[in-house]
JSON list of C-alpha atoms in Angstrom, two decimals:
[
{"chain": "O", "resi": 1, "resn": "MET", "atom": "CA", "xyz": [5.92, -6.03, -17.62]},
{"chain": "O", "resi": 2, "resn": "PRO", "atom": "CA", "xyz": [5.77, -9.33, -19.52]},
{"chain": "O", "resi": 3, "resn": "SER", "atom": "CA", "xyz": [8.58, -8.09, -21.74]},
{"chain": "O", "resi": 4, "resn": "ALA", "atom": "CA", "xyz": [10.82, -7.50, -18.71]},
{"chain": "O", "resi": 5, "resn": "PHE", "atom": "CA", "xyz": [10.10, -11.03, -17.50]},
{"chain": "O", "resi": 6, "resn": "ILE", "atom": "CA", "xyz": [10.93, -12.47, -20.91]},
{"chain": "O", "resi": 7, "resn": "ILE", "atom": "CA", "xyz": [14.20, -10.51, -21.02]},
{"chain": "O", "resi": 8, "resn": "CYS", "atom": "CA", "xyz": [15.13, -11.79, -17.56]},
{"chain": "O", "resi": 9, "resn": "CYS", "atom": "CA", "xyz": [14.38, -15.36, -18.64]},
{"chain": "O", "resi": 10, "resn": "LEU", "atom": "CA", "xyz": [16.54, -14.91, -21.73]},
{"chain": "O", "resi": 11, "resn": "VAL", "atom": "CA", "xyz": [19.43, -13.55, -19.66]},
{"chain": "O", "resi": 12, "resn": "ILE", "atom": "CA", "xyz": [19.22, -16.55, -17.32]},
{"chain": "O", "resi": 13, "resn": "ALA", "atom": "CA", "xyz": [19.06, -18.93, -20.31]},
{"chain": "O", "resi": 14, "resn": "VAL", "atom": "CA", "xyz": [22.13, -17.32, -21.92]},
{"chain": "O", "resi": 15, "resn": "TRP", "atom": "CA", "xyz": [23.95, -17.46, -18.61]},
{"chain": "O", "resi": 16, "resn": "ALA", "atom": "CA", "xyz": [23.07, -21.14, -18.13]},
{"chain": "O", "resi": 17, "resn": "VAL", "atom": "CA", "xyz": [24.10, -22.04, -21.69]},
{"chain": "O", "resi": 18, "resn": "THR", "atom": "CA", "xyz": [27.47, -20.31, -21.25]},
{"chain": "O", "resi": 19, "resn": "GLY", "atom": "CA", "xyz": [28.16, -22.33, -18.10]},
{"chain": "O", "resi": 20, "resn": "PRO", "atom": "CA", "xyz": [29.95, -25.17, -19.88]},
{"chain": "O", "resi": 21, "resn": "ILE", "atom": "CA", "xyz": [31.86, -22.69, -22.07]},
{"chain": "O", "resi": 22, "resn": "PHE", "atom": "CA", "xyz": [33.34, -21.02, -18.98]},
{"chain": "O", "resi": 23, "resn": "GLY", "atom": "CA", "xyz": [33.66, -24.30, -17.10]},
{"chain": "O", "resi": 24, "resn": "PHE", "atom": "CA", "xyz": [31.10, -23.24, -14.50]},
{"chain": "O", "resi": 25, "resn": "SER", "atom": "CA", "xyz": [33.85, -21.06, -13.04]},
{"chain": "O", "resi": 26, "resn": "ASP", "atom": "CA", "xyz": [33.60, -18.80, -10.01]},
{"chain": "O", "resi": 27, "resn": "THR", "atom": "CA", "xyz": [33.61, -15.77, -12.32]},
{"chain": "O", "resi": 28, "resn": "TRP", "atom": "CA", "xyz": [30.69, -17.24, -14.28]},
{"chain": "O", "resi": 29, "resn": "GLN", "atom": "CA", "xyz": [28.73, -17.64, -11.02]},
{"chain": "O", "resi": 30, "resn": "LEU", "atom": "CA", "xyz": [29.79, -14.20, -9.80]},
{"chain": "O", "resi": 31, "resn": "VAL", "atom": "CA", "xyz": [28.35, -12.57, -12.94]},
{"chain": "O", "resi": 32, "resn": "ILE", "atom": "CA", "xyz": [24.82, -13.87, -12.28]},
{"chain": "O", "resi": 33, "resn": "ASN", "atom": "CA", "xyz": [25.06, -13.27, -8.53]},
{"chain": "O", "resi": 34, "resn": "THR", "atom": "CA", "xyz": [26.18, -9.67, -9.02]},
{"chain": "O", "resi": 35, "resn": "GLY", "atom": "CA", "xyz": [23.59, -9.04, -11.73]},
{"chain": "O", "resi": 36, "resn": "THR", "atom": "CA", "xyz": [20.69, -10.38, -9.68]},
{"chain": "O", "resi": 37, "resn": "THR", "atom": "CA", "xyz": [21.82, -8.44, -6.61]},
{"chain": "O", "resi": 38, "resn": "ILE", "atom": "CA", "xyz": [21.94, -5.17, -8.56]},
{"chain": "O", "resi": 39, "resn": "ILE", "atom": "CA", "xyz": [18.54, -5.80, -10.17]},
{"chain": "O", "resi": 40, "resn": "THR", "atom": "CA", "xyz": [16.99, -6.70, -6.80]},
{"chain": "O", "resi": 41, "resn": "PHE", "atom": "CA", "xyz": [18.41, -3.54, -5.25]},
{"chain": "O", "resi": 42, "resn": "LEU", "atom": "CA", "xyz": [16.99, -1.38, -8.04]},
{"chain": "O", "resi": 43, "resn": "MET", "atom": "CA", "xyz": [13.60, -3.15, -7.96]},
{"chain": "O", "resi": 44, "resn": "VAL", "atom": "CA", "xyz": [13.17, -2.33, -4.26]},
{"chain": "O", "resi": 45, "resn": "PHE", "atom": "CA", "xyz": [13.31, 1.38, -5.09]},
{"chain": "O", "resi": 46, "resn": "LEU", "atom": "CA", "xyz": [11.07, 0.98, -8.13]},
{"chain": "O", "resi": 47, "resn": "ILE", "atom": "CA", "xyz": [8.43, -0.87, -6.10]},
{"chain": "O", "resi": 48, "resn": "GLN", "atom": "CA", "xyz": [8.63, 1.65, -3.26]},
{"chain": "O", "resi": 49, "resn": "ASN", "atom": "CA", "xyz": [8.23, 4.53, -5.71]},
{"chain": "O", "resi": 50, "resn": "THR", "atom": "CA", "xyz": [5.21, 2.85, -7.32]},
{"chain": "O", "resi": 51, "resn": "GLN", "atom": "CA", "xyz": [3.60, 2.24, -3.92]},
{"chain": "O", "resi": 52, "resn": "ASN", "atom": "CA", "xyz": [4.19, 5.85, -2.89]},
{"chain": "O", "resi": 53, "resn": "ARG", "atom": "CA", "xyz": [2.59, 7.09, -6.13]},
{"chain": "O", "resi": 54, "resn": "ASP", "atom": "CA", "xyz": [-0.37, 4.78, -5.62]},
{"chain": "O", "resi": 55, "resn": "GLY", "atom": "CA", "xyz": [-0.76, 5.98, -2.04]},
{"chain": "O", "resi": 56, "resn": "VAL", "atom": "CA", "xyz": [-0.75, 9.63, -3.10]},
{"chain": "O", "resi": 57, "resn": "ALA", "atom": "CA", "xyz": [-3.30, 8.92, -5.85]},
{"chain": "O", "resi": 58, "resn": "ILE", "atom": "CA", "xyz": [-5.61, 7.07, -3.45]},
{"chain": "O", "resi": 59, "resn": "GLN", "atom": "CA", "xyz": [-5.30, 9.88, -0.91]},
{"chain": "O", "resi": 60, "resn": "ALA", "atom": "CA", "xyz": [-6.20, 12.46, -3.56]},
{"chain": "O", "resi": 61, "resn": "LYS", "atom": "CA", "xyz": [-9.27, 10.42, -4.51]},
{"chain": "O", "resi": 62, "resn": "LEU", "atom": "CA", "xyz": [-10.34, 10.10, -0.88]},
{"chain": "O", "resi": 63, "resn": "ASP", "atom": "CA", "xyz": [-9.82, 13.83, -0.34]},
{"chain": "O", "resi": 64, "resn": "GLU", "atom": "CA", "xyz": [-12.05, 14.55, -3.34]},
{"chain": "O", "resi": 65, "resn": "LEU", "atom": "CA", "xyz": [-14.76, 12.23, -2.03]},
{"chain": "O", "resi": 66, "resn": "ILE", "atom": "CA", "xyz": [-14.63, 13.98, 1.33]},
{"chain": "O", "resi": 67, "resn": "ARG", "atom": "CA", "xyz": [-14.73, 17.39, -0.35]},
{"chain": "O", "resi": 68, "resn": "VAL", "atom": "CA", "xyz": [-17.81, 16.65, -2.44]},
{"chain": "O", "resi": 69, "resn": "GLY", "atom": "CA", "xyz": [-19.60, 14.54, 0.16]},
{"chain": "O", "resi": 70, "resn": "ARG", "atom": "CA", "xyz": [-21.19, 15.30, 3.50]},
{"chain": "O", "resi": 71, "resn": "ALA", "atom": "CA", "xyz": [-18.08, 14.32, 5.45]},
{"chain": "O", "resi": 72, "resn": "SER", "atom": "CA", "xyz": [-16.06, 16.88, 7.35]},
{"chain": "O", "resi": 73, "resn": "ASN", "atom": "CA", "xyz": [-13.56, 18.72, 5.16]},
{"chain": "O", "resi": 74, "resn": "ALA", "atom": "CA", "xyz": [-11.30, 18.84, 8.23]},
{"chain": "O", "resi": 75, "resn": "LEU", "atom": "CA", "xyz": [-10.22, 15.28, 7.33]},
{"chain": "O", "resi": 76, "resn": "ILE", "atom": "CA", "xyz": [-8.64, 16.42, 4.06]},
{"chain": "O", "resi": 77, "resn": "GLY", "atom": "CA", "xyz": [-4.86, 16.31, 4.33]},
{"chain": "O", "resi": 78, "resn": "ILE", "atom": "CA", "xyz": [-4.64, 14.40, 7.63]},
{"chain": "O", "resi": 79, "resn": "GLU", "atom": "CA", "xyz": [-1.90, 12.24, 6.13]},
{"chain": "O", "resi": 80, "resn": "HIS", "atom": "CA", "xyz": [0.43, 15.17, 6.84]},
{"chain": "O", "resi": 81, "resn": "LEU", "atom": "CA", "xyz": [-0.31, 15.12, 10.59]},
{"chain": "O", "resi": 82, "resn": "THR", "atom": "CA", "xyz": [1.75, 13.34, 13.19]},
{"chain": "O", "resi": 83, "resn": "GLU", "atom": "CA", "xyz": [0.89, 9.78, 14.16]},
{"chain": "O", "resi": 84, "resn": "THR", "atom": "CA", "xyz": [-0.51, 10.99, 17.48]},
{"chain": "O", "resi": 85, "resn": "GLU", "atom": "CA", "xyz": [-2.77, 13.54, 15.82]},
{"chain": "O", "resi": 86, "resn": "VAL", "atom": "CA", "xyz": [-4.06, 10.96, 13.35]},
{"chain": "O", "resi": 87, "resn": "GLU", "atom": "CA", "xyz": [-4.72, 8.54, 16.23]},
{"chain": "O", "resi": 88, "resn": "GLU", "atom": "CA", "xyz": [-6.75, 11.22, 18.05]},
{"chain": "O", "resi": 89, "resn": "ILE", "atom": "CA", "xyz": [-8.87, 11.81, 14.93]},
{"chain": "O", "resi": 90, "resn": "ARG", "atom": "CA", "xyz": [-9.36, 8.05, 14.50]},
{"chain": "O", "resi": 91, "resn": "GLU", "atom": "CA", "xyz": [-10.56, 7.75, 18.11]},
{"chain": "O", "resi": 92, "resn": "LYS", "atom": "CA", "xyz": [-13.00, 10.64, 17.61]},
{"chain": "O", "resi": 93, "resn": "CYS", "atom": "CA", "xyz": [-14.34, 8.97, 14.45]},
{"chain": "O", "resi": 94, "resn": "GLU", "atom": "CA", "xyz": [-14.79, 5.67, 16.29]},
{"chain": "O", "resi": 95, "resn": "ALA", "atom": "CA", "xyz": [-16.62, 7.40, 19.14]},
{"chain": "O", "resi": 96, "resn": "ALA", "atom": "CA", "xyz": [-18.89, 9.20, 16.69]},
{"chain": "O", "resi": 97, "resn": "ALA", "atom": "CA", "xyz": [-19.61, 5.92, 14.88]},
{"chain": "O", "resi": 98, "resn": "LYS", "atom": "CA", "xyz": [-20.54, 4.25, 18.19]},
{"chain": "O", "resi": 99, "resn": "ARG", "atom": "CA", "xyz": [-22.85, 7.15, 19.10]},
{"chain": "O", "resi": 100, "resn": "HIS", "atom": "CA", "xyz": [-24.46, 6.97, 15.67]},
{"chain": "O", "resi": 101, "resn": "GLU", "atom": "CA", "xyz": [-24.98, 3.20, 16.03]},
{"chain": "O", "resi": 102, "resn": "GLN", "atom": "CA", "xyz": [-26.56, 3.64, 19.48]},
{"chain": "O", "resi": 103, "resn": "VAL", "atom": "CA", "xyz": [-28.96, 6.29, 18.12]},
{"chain": "O", "resi": 104, "resn": "ARG", "atom": "CA", "xyz": [-29.80, 4.07, 15.15]},
{"chain": "O", "resi": 105, "resn": "GLN", "atom": "CA", "xyz": [-30.50, 1.10, 17.43]},
{"chain": "O", "resi": 106, "resn": "ALA", "atom": "CA", "xyz": [-32.64, 3.25, 19.74]},
{"chain": "O", "resi": 107, "resn": "ASP", "atom": "CA", "xyz": [-34.65, 4.50, 16.75]},
{"chain": "O", "resi": 108, "resn": "HIS", "atom": "CA", "xyz": [-35.30, 0.91, 15.62]},
{"chain": "O", "resi": 109, "resn": "ALA", "atom": "CA", "xyz": [-36.13, -0.46, 19.08]},
{"chain": "O", "resi": 110, "resn": "PRO", "atom": "CA", "xyz": [-39.71, -1.62, 19.70]},
{"chain": "O", "resi": 111, "resn": "ALA", "atom": "CA", "xyz": [-42.08, 0.98, 21.19]},
{"chain": "O", "resi": 112, "resn": "LYS", "atom": "CA", "xyz": [-42.37, -0.94, 24.50]},
{"chain": "O", "resi": 113, "resn": "THR", "atom": "CA", "xyz": [-38.62, -0.71, 25.10]},
{"chain": "O", "resi": 114, "resn": "ARG", "atom": "CA", "xyz": [-38.51, 3.02, 24.47]},
{"chain": "O", "resi": 115, "resn": "ALA", "atom": "CA", "xyz": [-41.15, 3.73, 27.13]},
{"chain": "O", "resi": 116, "resn": "HIS", "atom": "CA", "xyz": [-38.98, 2.33, 29.91]}
]
């Protein structure tokens, strides 16, 4: 997007240079204000679209990793669930991680501690 930045800089430069020609009038100021407002409005949608595309691509990659790995395939597509359903799955995953950590710590505990 360097070319877009350069174009924007050129537009601002042309606008600034024409200031004295138009006597720095209200119309002259209105042109740049209106132009920047329109561009900002359009950029919000462009950025949102790009973020949505990125999110979908990342989700597809994660789904593929789940599919080919040892993780549960039940997690594929959870982005389509309700917020409550996703929260329930997150809580189950946290509980499973805690259980796994406790088992791992018990396996690595010294032999004297295990006897008690």
